[in-house]
PDB file of C-alpha atoms in Angstrom:
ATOM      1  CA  UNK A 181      14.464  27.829  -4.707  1.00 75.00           C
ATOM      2  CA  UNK A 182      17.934  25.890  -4.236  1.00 79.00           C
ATOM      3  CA  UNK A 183      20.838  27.744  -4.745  1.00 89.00           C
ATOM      4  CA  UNK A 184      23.682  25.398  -4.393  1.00 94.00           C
ATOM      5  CA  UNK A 185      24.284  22.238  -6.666  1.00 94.00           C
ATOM      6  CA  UNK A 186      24.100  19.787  -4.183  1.00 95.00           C
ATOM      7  CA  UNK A 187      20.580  20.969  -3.242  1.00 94.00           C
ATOM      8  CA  UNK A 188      19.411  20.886  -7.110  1.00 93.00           C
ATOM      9  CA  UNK A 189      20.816  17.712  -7.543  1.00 95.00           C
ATOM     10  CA  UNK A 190      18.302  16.894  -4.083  1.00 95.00           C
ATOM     11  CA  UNK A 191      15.330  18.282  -5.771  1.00 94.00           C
ATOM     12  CA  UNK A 192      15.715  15.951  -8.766  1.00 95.00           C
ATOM     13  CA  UNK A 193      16.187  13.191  -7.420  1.00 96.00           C
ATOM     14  CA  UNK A 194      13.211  13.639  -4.465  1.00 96.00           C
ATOM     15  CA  UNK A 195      11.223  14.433  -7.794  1.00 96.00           C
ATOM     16  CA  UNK A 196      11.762  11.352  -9.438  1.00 97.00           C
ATOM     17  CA  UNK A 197      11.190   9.310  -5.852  1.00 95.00           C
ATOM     18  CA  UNK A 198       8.016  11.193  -5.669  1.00 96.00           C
ATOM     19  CA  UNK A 199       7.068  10.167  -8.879  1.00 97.00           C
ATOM     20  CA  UNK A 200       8.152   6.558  -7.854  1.00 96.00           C
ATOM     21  CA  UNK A 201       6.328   6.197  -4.711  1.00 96.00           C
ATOM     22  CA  UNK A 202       3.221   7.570  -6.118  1.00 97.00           C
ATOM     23  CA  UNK A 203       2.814   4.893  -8.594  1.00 96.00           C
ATOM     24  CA  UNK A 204       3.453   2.258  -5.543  1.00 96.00           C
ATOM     25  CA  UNK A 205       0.848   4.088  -3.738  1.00 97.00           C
ATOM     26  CA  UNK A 206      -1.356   3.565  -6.534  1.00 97.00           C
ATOM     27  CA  UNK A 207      -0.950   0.185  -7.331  1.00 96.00           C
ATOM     28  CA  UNK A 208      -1.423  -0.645  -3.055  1.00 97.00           C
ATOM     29  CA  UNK A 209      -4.108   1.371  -2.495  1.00 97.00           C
ATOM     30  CA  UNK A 210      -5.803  -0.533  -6.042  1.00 97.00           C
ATOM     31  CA  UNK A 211      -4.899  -3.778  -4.132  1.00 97.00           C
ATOM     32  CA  UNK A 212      -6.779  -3.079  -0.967  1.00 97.00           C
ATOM     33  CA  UNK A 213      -9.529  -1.645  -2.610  1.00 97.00           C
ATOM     34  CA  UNK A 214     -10.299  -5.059  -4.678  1.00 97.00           C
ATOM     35  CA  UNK A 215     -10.500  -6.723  -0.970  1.00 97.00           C
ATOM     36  CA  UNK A 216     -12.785  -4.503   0.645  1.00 97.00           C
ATOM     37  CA  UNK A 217     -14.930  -5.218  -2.608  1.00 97.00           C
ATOM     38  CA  UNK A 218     -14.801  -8.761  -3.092  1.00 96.00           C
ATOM     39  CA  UNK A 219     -16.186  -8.460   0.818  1.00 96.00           C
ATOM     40  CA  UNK A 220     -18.814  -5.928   0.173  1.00 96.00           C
ATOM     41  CA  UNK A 221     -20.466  -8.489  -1.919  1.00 95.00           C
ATOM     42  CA  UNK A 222     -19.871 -11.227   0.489  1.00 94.00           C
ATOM     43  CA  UNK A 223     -17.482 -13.463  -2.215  1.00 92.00           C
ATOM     44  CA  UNK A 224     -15.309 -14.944   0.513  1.00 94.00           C
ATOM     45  CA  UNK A 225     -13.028 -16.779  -1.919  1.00 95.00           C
ATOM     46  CA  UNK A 226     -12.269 -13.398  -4.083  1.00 95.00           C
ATOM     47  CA  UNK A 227     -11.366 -11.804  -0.677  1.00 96.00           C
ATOM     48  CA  UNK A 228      -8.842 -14.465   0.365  1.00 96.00           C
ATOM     49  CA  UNK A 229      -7.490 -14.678  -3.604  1.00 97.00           C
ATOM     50  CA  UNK A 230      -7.430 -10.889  -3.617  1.00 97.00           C
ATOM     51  CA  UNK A 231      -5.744 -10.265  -0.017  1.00 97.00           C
ATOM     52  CA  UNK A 232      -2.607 -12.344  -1.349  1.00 97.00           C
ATOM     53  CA  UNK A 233      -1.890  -9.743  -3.772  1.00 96.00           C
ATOM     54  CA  UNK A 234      -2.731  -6.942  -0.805  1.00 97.00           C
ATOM     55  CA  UNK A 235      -0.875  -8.334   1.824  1.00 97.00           C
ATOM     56  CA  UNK A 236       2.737  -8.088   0.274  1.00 97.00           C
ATOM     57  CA  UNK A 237       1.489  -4.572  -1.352  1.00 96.00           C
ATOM     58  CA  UNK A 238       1.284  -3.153   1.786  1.00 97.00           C
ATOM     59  CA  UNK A 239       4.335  -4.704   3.341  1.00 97.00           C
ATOM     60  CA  UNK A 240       6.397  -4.020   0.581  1.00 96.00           C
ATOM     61  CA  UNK A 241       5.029  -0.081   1.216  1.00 96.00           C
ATOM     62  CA  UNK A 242       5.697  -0.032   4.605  1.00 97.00           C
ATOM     63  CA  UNK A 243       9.366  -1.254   4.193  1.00 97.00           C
ATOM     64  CA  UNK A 244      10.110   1.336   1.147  1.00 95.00           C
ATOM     65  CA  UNK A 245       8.712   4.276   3.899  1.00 95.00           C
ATOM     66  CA  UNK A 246       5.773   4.756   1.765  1.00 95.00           C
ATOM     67  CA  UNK A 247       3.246   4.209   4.728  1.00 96.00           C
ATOM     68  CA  UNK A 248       4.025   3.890   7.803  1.00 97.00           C
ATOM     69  CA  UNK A 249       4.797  -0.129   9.253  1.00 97.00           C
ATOM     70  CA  UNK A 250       1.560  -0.125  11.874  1.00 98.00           C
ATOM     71  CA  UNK A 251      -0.835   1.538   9.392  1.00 97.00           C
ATOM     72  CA  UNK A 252       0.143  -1.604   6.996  1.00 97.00           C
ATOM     73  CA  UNK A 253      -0.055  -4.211  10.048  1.00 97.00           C
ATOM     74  CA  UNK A 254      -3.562  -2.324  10.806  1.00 98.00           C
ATOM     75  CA  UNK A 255      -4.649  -3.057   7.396  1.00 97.00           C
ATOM     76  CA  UNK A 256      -3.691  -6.253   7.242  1.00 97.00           C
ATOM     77  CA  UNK A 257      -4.973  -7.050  10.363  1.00 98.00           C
ATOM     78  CA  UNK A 258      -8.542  -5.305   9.576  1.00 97.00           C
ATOM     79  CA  UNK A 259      -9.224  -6.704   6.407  1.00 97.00           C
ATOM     80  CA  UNK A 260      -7.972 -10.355   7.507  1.00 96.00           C
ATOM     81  CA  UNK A 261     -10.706 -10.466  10.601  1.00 96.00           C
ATOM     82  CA  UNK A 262     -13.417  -8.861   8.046  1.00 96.00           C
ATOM     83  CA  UNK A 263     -12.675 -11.714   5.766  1.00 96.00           C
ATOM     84  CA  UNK A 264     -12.977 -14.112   8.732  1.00 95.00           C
ATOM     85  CA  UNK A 265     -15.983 -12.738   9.554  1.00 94.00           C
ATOM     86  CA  UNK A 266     -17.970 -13.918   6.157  1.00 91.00           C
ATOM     87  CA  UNK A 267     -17.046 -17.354   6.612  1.00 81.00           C
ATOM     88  CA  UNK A 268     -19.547 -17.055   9.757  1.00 72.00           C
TER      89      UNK A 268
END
């Protein structure tokens, strides 16, 4: 348990990041997951609308330490040759 006030005040505030970061989480991994289903089913133009919205999700989480900057390149990268892949 913190003892000094500096370190309380440090426990607040990574609470209320935690709570933050969480939500972005959320809301990125809901984004990604919308992509890989629009290519389960094979609906090309879905894909491409719904990796617009990903795409800057993931960014946006890599610069705000959330995940780390290759895992969101990966992604990115992953999901853009899958979608590639259906127009063949």
């Amino acid at each position: 348990m913190a003892n000094t006030t500096s370190a309380k005040k440090a426990t607040r505030k990574i609470a209320r990041r935690t709570i933050v970061n969480k939500s972005r989480r959320t809301q990125m991994r809901g984004a990604v997951r919308t992509v890989e289903e629009a290519i389960k089913s094979g609906d090309r133009e879905a894909a491409l609308k719904a990796m617009r919205k990903a795409e800057p999700e993931l960014m946006k989480a890599a610069q705000r330490n959330i995940i780390h900057k290759n895992l969101a390149s990966r992604k990115v990268s992953r999901l853009t040759q899958s979608i590639a892949k259906l127009a063949k």
